[in-house]
GROMACS .gro file of C-alpha atoms in nm:
model
  368
    1UNK     CA    1   2.071   1.799  -1.901
    2UNK     CA    2   1.796   1.572  -1.772
    3UNK     CA    3   1.898   1.285  -1.550
    4UNK     CA    4   1.778   0.933  -1.627
    5UNK     CA    5   1.479   0.852  -1.406
    6UNK     CA    6   1.426   0.503  -1.269
    7UNK     CA    7   1.072   0.369  -1.233
    8UNK     CA    8   1.020   0.117  -0.951
    9UNK     CA    9   0.729  -0.077  -0.804
   10UNK     CA   10   0.739  -0.277  -0.483
   11UNK     CA   11   0.559  -0.612  -0.469
   12UNK     CA   12   0.446  -0.667  -0.111
   13UNK     CA   13   0.258  -0.991  -0.161
   14UNK     CA   14  -0.064  -0.795  -0.128
   15UNK     CA   15  -0.340  -0.773  -0.384
   16UNK     CA   16  -0.303  -0.402  -0.464
   17UNK     CA   17   0.067  -0.393  -0.553
   18UNK     CA   18   0.027  -0.708  -0.763
   19UNK     CA   19  -0.268  -0.561  -0.952
   20UNK     CA   20  -0.081  -0.234  -1.002
   21UNK     CA   21   0.212  -0.419  -1.160
   22UNK     CA   22  -0.026  -0.591  -1.403
   23UNK     CA   23  -0.217  -0.269  -1.472
   24UNK     CA   24   0.092  -0.062  -1.557
   25UNK     CA   25   0.246  -0.346  -1.758
   26UNK     CA   26  -0.063  -0.367  -1.977
   27UNK     CA   27  -0.146   0.002  -2.015
   28UNK     CA   28   0.197   0.164  -2.006
   29UNK     CA   29   0.448  -0.080  -2.156
   30UNK     CA   30   0.673   0.215  -2.244
   31UNK     CA   31   0.756   0.253  -1.874
   32UNK     CA   32   1.069   0.054  -1.797
   33UNK     CA   33   0.963  -0.047  -1.447
   34UNK     CA   34   1.193  -0.227  -1.206
   35UNK     CA   35   1.014  -0.456  -0.960
   36UNK     CA   36   1.133  -0.549  -0.613
   37UNK     CA   37   1.015  -0.759  -0.320
   38UNK     CA   38   1.147  -0.708   0.034
   39UNK     CA   39   1.167  -1.058   0.178
   40UNK     CA   40   1.150  -1.078   0.557
   41UNK     CA   41   1.177  -1.456   0.554
   42UNK     CA   42   0.851  -1.473   0.748
   43UNK     CA   43   0.594  -1.459   0.470
   44UNK     CA   44   0.326  -1.718   0.406
   45UNK     CA   45   0.392  -1.957   0.116
   46UNK     CA   46   0.116  -1.789  -0.086
   47UNK     CA   47   0.317  -1.467  -0.093
   48UNK     CA   48   0.610  -1.634  -0.264
   49UNK     CA   49   0.372  -1.803  -0.508
   50UNK     CA   50   0.226  -1.464  -0.599
   51UNK     CA   51   0.571  -1.317  -0.659
   52UNK     CA   52   0.664  -1.612  -0.884
   53UNK     CA   53   0.337  -1.587  -1.078
   54UNK     CA   54   0.385  -1.215  -1.128
   55UNK     CA   55   0.739  -1.264  -1.249
   56UNK     CA   56   0.616  -1.508  -1.513
   57UNK     CA   57   0.336  -1.274  -1.622
   58UNK     CA   58   0.552  -0.961  -1.641
   59UNK     CA   59   0.841  -1.138  -1.812
   60UNK     CA   60   1.083  -0.949  -1.588
   61UNK     CA   61   1.283  -1.036  -1.281
   62UNK     CA   62   1.143  -0.919  -0.949
   63UNK     CA   63   1.445  -0.822  -0.741
   64UNK     CA   64   1.442  -1.006  -0.408
   65UNK     CA   65   1.575  -0.767  -0.148
   66UNK     CA   66   1.688  -0.895   0.190
   67UNK     CA   67   1.797  -0.682   0.481
   68UNK     CA   68   2.122  -0.791   0.649
   69UNK     CA   69   2.204  -0.994   0.339
   70UNK     CA   70   2.536  -1.115   0.482
   71UNK     CA   71   2.375  -1.256   0.795
   72UNK     CA   72   2.334  -1.632   0.835
   73UNK     CA   73   1.985  -1.570   0.975
   74UNK     CA   74   1.660  -1.470   0.808
   75UNK     CA   75   1.623  -1.088   0.801
   76UNK     CA   76   1.358  -1.076   1.074
   77UNK     CA   77   1.553  -1.305   1.306
   78UNK     CA   78   1.872  -1.107   1.252
   79UNK     CA   79   1.718  -0.783   1.378
   80UNK     CA   80   1.503  -0.957   1.639
   81UNK     CA   81   1.819  -1.092   1.801
   82UNK     CA   82   2.003  -0.764   1.747
   83UNK     CA   83   1.730  -0.588   1.949
   84UNK     CA   84   1.746  -0.842   2.230
   85UNK     CA   85   1.418  -1.019   2.161
   86UNK     CA   86   1.216  -0.699   2.144
   87UNK     CA   87   0.911  -0.773   1.930
   88UNK     CA   88   0.789  -0.505   1.687
   89UNK     CA   89   0.461  -0.331   1.761
   90UNK     CA   90   0.244  -0.048   1.632
   91UNK     CA   91   0.445   0.186   1.853
   92UNK     CA   92   0.785   0.047   1.750
   93UNK     CA   93   0.771  -0.070   1.390
   94UNK     CA   94   1.133  -0.162   1.357
   95UNK     CA   95   1.035  -0.437   1.116
   96UNK     CA   96   0.902  -0.184   0.864
   97UNK     CA   97   1.211   0.035   0.884
   98UNK     CA   98   1.481  -0.229   0.879
   99UNK     CA   99   1.318  -0.503   0.671
  100UNK     CA  100   1.125  -0.296   0.416
  101UNK     CA  101   1.220   0.071   0.392
  102UNK     CA  102   1.596   0.050   0.436
  103UNK     CA  103   1.642  -0.225   0.171
  104UNK     CA  104   1.419  -0.026  -0.065
  105UNK     CA  105   1.615   0.296  -0.023
  106UNK     CA  106   1.943   0.109  -0.066
  107UNK     CA  107   1.807  -0.052  -0.383
  108UNK     CA  108   1.713   0.280  -0.544
  109UNK     CA  109   2.027   0.464  -0.435
  110UNK     CA  110   2.061   0.832  -0.522
  111UNK     CA  111   1.930   0.838  -0.879
  112UNK     CA  112   1.595   1.015  -0.941
  113UNK     CA  113   1.323   0.755  -0.886
  114UNK     CA  114   0.948   0.741  -0.944
  115UNK     CA  115   0.793   0.485  -0.707
  116UNK     CA  116   0.447   0.353  -0.799
  117UNK     CA  117   0.219   0.282  -0.504
  118UNK     CA  118  -0.099   0.071  -0.515
  119UNK     CA  119  -0.327   0.270  -0.286
  120UNK     CA  120  -0.676   0.247  -0.437
  121UNK     CA  121  -0.931   0.509  -0.523
  122UNK     CA  122  -1.162   0.391  -0.245
  123UNK     CA  123  -0.901   0.432   0.029
  124UNK     CA  124  -0.861   0.743   0.239
  125UNK     CA  125  -0.496   0.729   0.330
  126UNK     CA  126  -0.159   0.850   0.210
  127UNK     CA  127   0.113   0.608   0.108
  128UNK     CA  128   0.472   0.595   0.221
  129UNK     CA  129   0.666   0.905   0.114
  130UNK     CA  130   1.040   0.872   0.138
  131UNK     CA  131   1.244   1.137   0.314
  132UNK     CA  132   1.500   1.102   0.039
  133UNK     CA  133   1.447   1.387  -0.210
  134UNK     CA  134   1.530   1.165  -0.508
  135UNK     CA  135   1.223   0.940  -0.456
  136UNK     CA  136   0.881   1.055  -0.573
  137UNK     CA  137   0.563   0.852  -0.512
  138UNK     CA  138   0.284   0.822  -0.770
  139UNK     CA  139  -0.059   0.667  -0.707
  140UNK     CA  140  -0.205   0.546  -1.040
  141UNK     CA  141  -0.525   0.396  -0.892
  142UNK     CA  142  -0.641   0.725  -0.740
  143UNK     CA  143  -0.817   1.024  -0.891
  144UNK     CA  144  -0.528   1.230  -0.754
  145UNK     CA  145  -0.206   1.058  -0.857
  146UNK     CA  146   0.016   1.303  -0.668
  147UNK     CA  147   0.152   1.275  -0.315
  148UNK     CA  148   0.056   1.513  -0.038
  149UNK     CA  149   0.391   1.694  -0.041
  150UNK     CA  150   0.356   1.776  -0.412
  151UNK     CA  151  -0.003   1.899  -0.382
  152UNK     CA  152   0.076   2.122  -0.085
  153UNK     CA  153   0.348   2.295  -0.288
  154UNK     CA  154   0.152   2.330  -0.611
  155UNK     CA  155  -0.164   2.489  -0.474
  156UNK     CA  156  -0.034   2.689  -0.181
  157UNK     CA  157  -0.119   3.057  -0.188
  158UNK     CA  158   0.236   3.164  -0.276
  159UNK     CA  159   0.205   2.977  -0.608
  160UNK     CA  160  -0.133   3.105  -0.722
  161UNK     CA  161   0.024   3.326  -0.990
  162UNK     CA  162   0.251   3.047  -1.114
  163UNK     CA  163  -0.028   2.790  -1.143
  164UNK     CA  164  -0.259   3.044  -1.310
  165UNK     CA  165   0.013   3.128  -1.561
  166UNK     CA  166   0.068   2.759  -1.644
  167UNK     CA  167  -0.303   2.704  -1.706
  168UNK     CA  168  -0.329   3.019  -1.920
  169UNK     CA  169  -0.027   2.927  -2.133
  170UNK     CA  170  -0.100   2.559  -2.200
  171UNK     CA  171  -0.480   2.523  -2.215
  172UNK     CA  172  -0.760   2.679  -2.425
  173UNK     CA  173  -0.892   2.993  -2.257
  174UNK     CA  174  -1.255   2.898  -2.319
  175UNK     CA  175  -1.207   2.576  -2.120
  176UNK     CA  176  -1.024   2.707  -1.816
  177UNK     CA  177  -1.228   3.005  -1.694
  178UNK     CA  178  -1.367   2.813  -1.398
  179UNK     CA  179  -1.025   2.658  -1.332
  180UNK     CA  180  -0.871   3.004  -1.305
  181UNK     CA  181  -1.145   3.116  -1.067
  182UNK     CA  182  -1.065   2.819  -0.842
  183UNK     CA  183  -0.689   2.874  -0.865
  184UNK     CA  184  -0.716   3.243  -0.779
  185UNK     CA  185  -0.925   3.185  -0.467
  186UNK     CA  186  -0.675   3.174  -0.177
  187UNK     CA  187  -0.671   2.892   0.073
  188UNK     CA  188  -0.836   2.989   0.400
  189UNK     CA  189  -1.021   2.843   0.694
  190UNK     CA  190  -1.330   2.829   0.475
  191UNK     CA  191  -1.152   2.699   0.165
  192UNK     CA  192  -0.892   2.434   0.241
  193UNK     CA  193  -0.643   2.244   0.027
  194UNK     CA  194  -0.863   1.936  -0.005
  195UNK     CA  195  -1.156   2.141  -0.132
  196UNK     CA  196  -0.943   2.327  -0.385
  197UNK     CA  197  -0.786   2.005  -0.512
  198UNK     CA  198  -1.126   1.840  -0.548
  199UNK     CA  199  -1.264   2.132  -0.750
  200UNK     CA  200  -0.965   2.145  -0.984
  201UNK     CA  201  -0.978   1.771  -1.046
  202UNK     CA  202  -1.351   1.799  -1.100
  203UNK     CA  203  -1.296   2.050  -1.381
  204UNK     CA  204  -1.039   1.849  -1.574
  205UNK     CA  205  -0.805   1.583  -1.435
  206UNK     CA  206  -0.571   1.586  -1.735
  207UNK     CA  207  -0.533   1.964  -1.730
  208UNK     CA  208  -0.449   1.952  -1.361
  209UNK     CA  209  -0.197   1.670  -1.401
  210UNK     CA  210  -0.024   1.847  -1.690
  211UNK     CA  211  -0.010   2.168  -1.489
  212UNK     CA  212   0.143   1.987  -1.191
  213UNK     CA  213   0.402   1.830  -1.420
  214UNK     CA  214   0.495   2.170  -1.563
  215UNK     CA  215   0.526   2.305  -1.211
  216UNK     CA  216   0.749   2.013  -1.110
  217UNK     CA  217   0.989   2.100  -1.391
  218UNK     CA  218   1.088   2.402  -1.182
  219UNK     CA  219   1.173   2.180  -0.882
  220UNK     CA  220   1.415   1.901  -0.792
  221UNK     CA  221   1.149   1.628  -0.799
  222UNK     CA  222   1.241   1.327  -1.015
  223UNK     CA  223   0.965   1.400  -1.268
  224UNK     CA  224   1.134   1.732  -1.341
  225UNK     CA  225   1.370   1.518  -1.551
  226UNK     CA  226   1.089   1.359  -1.755
  227UNK     CA  227   0.975   1.561  -2.060
  228UNK     CA  228   0.661   1.350  -2.091
  229UNK     CA  229   0.493   1.135  -1.826
  230UNK     CA  230   0.228   0.901  -1.969
  231UNK     CA  231   0.012   0.887  -1.655
  232UNK     CA  232  -0.080   1.254  -1.688
  233UNK     CA  233  -0.378   1.157  -1.904
  234UNK     CA  234  -0.488   0.868  -1.683
  235UNK     CA  235  -0.831   0.934  -1.530
  236UNK     CA  236  -0.897   0.581  -1.404
  237UNK     CA  237  -1.009   0.532  -1.046
  238UNK     CA  238  -0.974   0.170  -0.934
  239UNK     CA  239  -1.142   0.019  -0.629
  240UNK     CA  240  -1.124  -0.323  -0.461
  241UNK     CA  241  -1.346  -0.508  -0.703
  242UNK     CA  242  -1.123  -0.386  -0.988
  243UNK     CA  243  -0.817  -0.520  -0.809
  244UNK     CA  244  -0.954  -0.872  -0.776
  245UNK     CA  245  -1.080  -0.862  -1.135
  246UNK     CA  246  -0.734  -0.772  -1.264
  247UNK     CA  247  -0.572  -1.054  -1.066
  248UNK     CA  248  -0.826  -1.313  -1.184
  249UNK     CA  249  -0.838  -1.208  -1.549
  250UNK     CA  250  -0.458  -1.194  -1.579
  251UNK     CA  251  -0.421  -1.553  -1.459
  252UNK     CA  252  -0.182  -1.440  -1.184
  253UNK     CA  253  -0.455  -1.525  -0.935
  254UNK     CA  254  -0.566  -1.406  -0.595
  255UNK     CA  255  -0.350  -1.524  -0.302
  256UNK     CA  256  -0.532  -1.797  -0.112
  257UNK     CA  257  -0.512  -1.611   0.218
  258UNK     CA  258  -0.767  -1.361   0.083
  259UNK     CA  259  -1.024  -1.631   0.010
  260UNK     CA  260  -1.288  -1.678   0.272
  261UNK     CA  261  -1.307  -2.009   0.457
  262UNK     CA  262  -1.633  -2.123   0.610
  263UNK     CA  263  -1.641  -2.215   0.980
  264UNK     CA  264  -1.920  -2.322   1.215
  265UNK     CA  265  -1.967  -2.183   1.563
  266UNK     CA  266  -2.258  -2.248   1.802
  267UNK     CA  267  -2.488  -2.339   1.518
  268UNK     CA  268  -2.389  -2.033   1.316
  269UNK     CA  269  -2.192  -2.027   0.994
  270UNK     CA  270  -1.922  -1.766   0.941
  271UNK     CA  271  -1.639  -1.689   0.701
  272UNK     CA  272  -1.291  -1.569   0.776
  273UNK     CA  273  -0.967  -1.501   0.591
  274UNK     CA  274  -0.671  -1.268   0.604
  275UNK     CA  275  -0.716  -0.900   0.529
  276UNK     CA  276  -0.357  -0.828   0.432
  277UNK     CA  277  -0.024  -0.964   0.319
  278UNK     CA  278   0.291  -0.931   0.527
  279UNK     CA  279   0.453  -1.152   0.788
  280UNK     CA  280   0.235  -1.432   0.921
  281UNK     CA  281   0.275  -1.294   1.274
  282UNK     CA  282   0.203  -0.931   1.184
  283UNK     CA  283   0.093  -0.741   1.494
  284UNK     CA  284  -0.169  -0.553   1.290
  285UNK     CA  285  -0.379  -0.867   1.254
  286UNK     CA  286  -0.718  -0.874   1.421
  287UNK     CA  287  -0.798  -1.141   1.676
  288UNK     CA  288  -1.005  -1.335   1.423
  289UNK     CA  289  -0.708  -1.339   1.187
  290UNK     CA  290  -0.493  -1.493   1.459
  291UNK     CA  291  -0.763  -1.757   1.501
  292UNK     CA  292  -0.755  -1.808   1.123
  293UNK     CA  293  -0.378  -1.858   1.140
  294UNK     CA  294  -0.411  -2.101   1.431
  295UNK     CA  295  -0.674  -2.310   1.254
  296UNK     CA  296  -0.543  -2.290   0.898
  297UNK     CA  297  -0.166  -2.272   0.952
  298UNK     CA  298  -0.103  -2.425   1.296
  299UNK     CA  299   0.267  -2.471   1.227
  300UNK     CA  300   0.308  -2.098   1.160
  301UNK     CA  301   0.105  -2.009   1.468
  302UNK     CA  302   0.332  -2.231   1.677
  303UNK     CA  303   0.637  -2.047   1.543
  304UNK     CA  304   0.478  -1.713   1.631
  305UNK     CA  305   0.419  -1.841   1.986
  306UNK     CA  306   0.785  -1.934   2.018
  307UNK     CA  307   0.888  -1.570   1.980
  308UNK     CA  308   0.662  -1.475   2.270
  309UNK     CA  309   0.798  -1.754   2.486
  310UNK     CA  310   1.159  -1.648   2.436
  311UNK     CA  311   1.126  -1.327   2.635
  312UNK     CA  312   0.882  -1.273   2.917
  313UNK     CA  313   0.647  -0.979   2.882
  314UNK     CA  314   0.666  -0.949   2.503
  315UNK     CA  315   0.353  -1.038   2.305
  316UNK     CA  316   0.231  -0.978   1.950
  317UNK     CA  317  -0.102  -0.848   2.082
  318UNK     CA  318  -0.129  -0.586   2.350
  319UNK     CA  319  -0.228  -0.741   2.684
  320UNK     CA  320  -0.288  -1.089   2.544
  321UNK     CA  321  -0.048  -1.370   2.464
  322UNK     CA  322  -0.109  -1.615   2.181
  323UNK     CA  323  -0.126  -1.900   2.430
  324UNK     CA  324  -0.415  -1.721   2.601
  325UNK     CA  325  -0.581  -1.631   2.272
  326UNK     CA  326  -0.614  -1.995   2.161
  327UNK     CA  327  -0.781  -2.121   2.476
  328UNK     CA  328  -1.114  -2.276   2.365
  329UNK     CA  329  -1.326  -2.033   2.566
  330UNK     CA  330  -1.131  -1.737   2.423
  331UNK     CA  331  -1.169  -1.859   2.066
  332UNK     CA  332  -1.543  -1.893   2.131
  333UNK     CA  333  -1.561  -1.530   2.241
  334UNK     CA  334  -1.358  -1.406   1.942
  335UNK     CA  335  -1.572  -1.594   1.693
  336UNK     CA  336  -1.894  -1.489   1.861
  337UNK     CA  337  -1.793  -1.122   1.852
  338UNK     CA  338  -1.683  -1.158   1.492
  339UNK     CA  339  -2.010  -1.319   1.386
  340UNK     CA  340  -2.219  -1.056   1.564
  341UNK     CA  341  -2.035  -0.757   1.422
  342UNK     CA  342  -2.239  -0.574   1.153
  343UNK     CA  343  -2.113  -0.657   0.809
  344UNK     CA  344  -2.076  -0.431   0.507
  345UNK     CA  345  -2.251  -0.547   0.191
  346UNK     CA  346  -2.027  -0.631  -0.104
  347UNK     CA  347  -2.053  -0.827  -0.425
  348UNK     CA  348  -1.700  -0.962  -0.432
  349UNK     CA  349  -1.646  -1.316  -0.301
  350UNK     CA  350  -1.296  -1.223  -0.188
  351UNK     CA  351  -1.353  -0.904   0.010
  352UNK     CA  352  -1.348  -0.940   0.384
  353UNK     CA  353  -1.666  -0.764   0.492
  354UNK     CA  354  -1.590  -0.768   0.862
  355UNK     CA  355  -1.234  -0.648   0.808
  356UNK     CA  356  -1.307  -0.371   0.558
  357UNK     CA  357  -1.281  -0.098   0.819
  358UNK     CA  358  -0.931  -0.205   0.927
  359UNK     CA  359  -0.775  -0.277   0.591
  360UNK     CA  360  -0.612   0.066   0.580
  361UNK     CA  361  -0.441   0.016   0.916
  362UNK     CA  362  -0.080  -0.082   0.924
  363UNK     CA  363   0.230   0.003   0.726
  364UNK     CA  364   0.181   0.094   0.363
  365UNK     CA  365   0.520  -0.053   0.274
  366UNK     CA  366   0.403  -0.397   0.385
  367UNK     CA  367   0.039  -0.412   0.288
  368UNK     CA  368  -0.009  -0.247  -0.049
   0.00000   0.00000   0.00000
């Protein structure tokens, strides 16, 4: 007997997860998706506005999850004090674990769950994959909707016969000759998993997705309990411009922190903004984003400085305190370097040219 599968989507406050919620709501209304937002208590006001706007658009409640719900403190402050004033960093991301991942895994429990992740088709990274076997990640914006763990099982050499049999049973023989040739060629140093996946998708995305789904029915993955999965026939590949278009056309809107603000420096004109959602003091921010926070949200910047001042030797940035970063001569250097960095051409008024190459850095649970 198949178990009931829950479908969930996390709203981070970022553009991609918001656009994914709108996209799935419009194209796949038959999916009964549950939405959640892990609230650290340290988000910018625009994040909460986005969550409210999405809730109105979707016509469904977005579950607000808070770590340490019984604490009298905001979630971040609760764990910050619990860890003795130890600030999170890229090497110790306790904020991601305790404020995002743990509340999410508590929310979904032990039922089979499909979690939809908003990593785009123009990104070269893998999203968060839970260690809990009952949670399966799906990436609707990508050409390959499946997670790395699924792909590695499906097309490994030990399963060549199984995958070949699935193709031969379900699809017309005159349309799968090349597919079978690709399937039957073993993985090797000269023919890796990525190459094999690319060739199979290039032949027919829908055939491949249906074959993967049939394979999963022999496993304990959540989708083994789903007789039909509507995204199997989805061949869309969405990139950044699509994301902003979805947000604008839906009326939900683009969070203001993504919109570029003009500034003048030494006779030059530049533009800056934020490249990501997440806490206003996120340690993954670039120097220019800290300057943006200082100049656009001085009250938030002051609060971020207070955390540094509470315990000597702890800073948000490696080897530089916020008090040093906002010295006039230091701001001059940061802006000058930012203005002189080669920019990538783009048509979108919202995309942060200078930050494009760092957008994929950070924790997927926070920034998608």
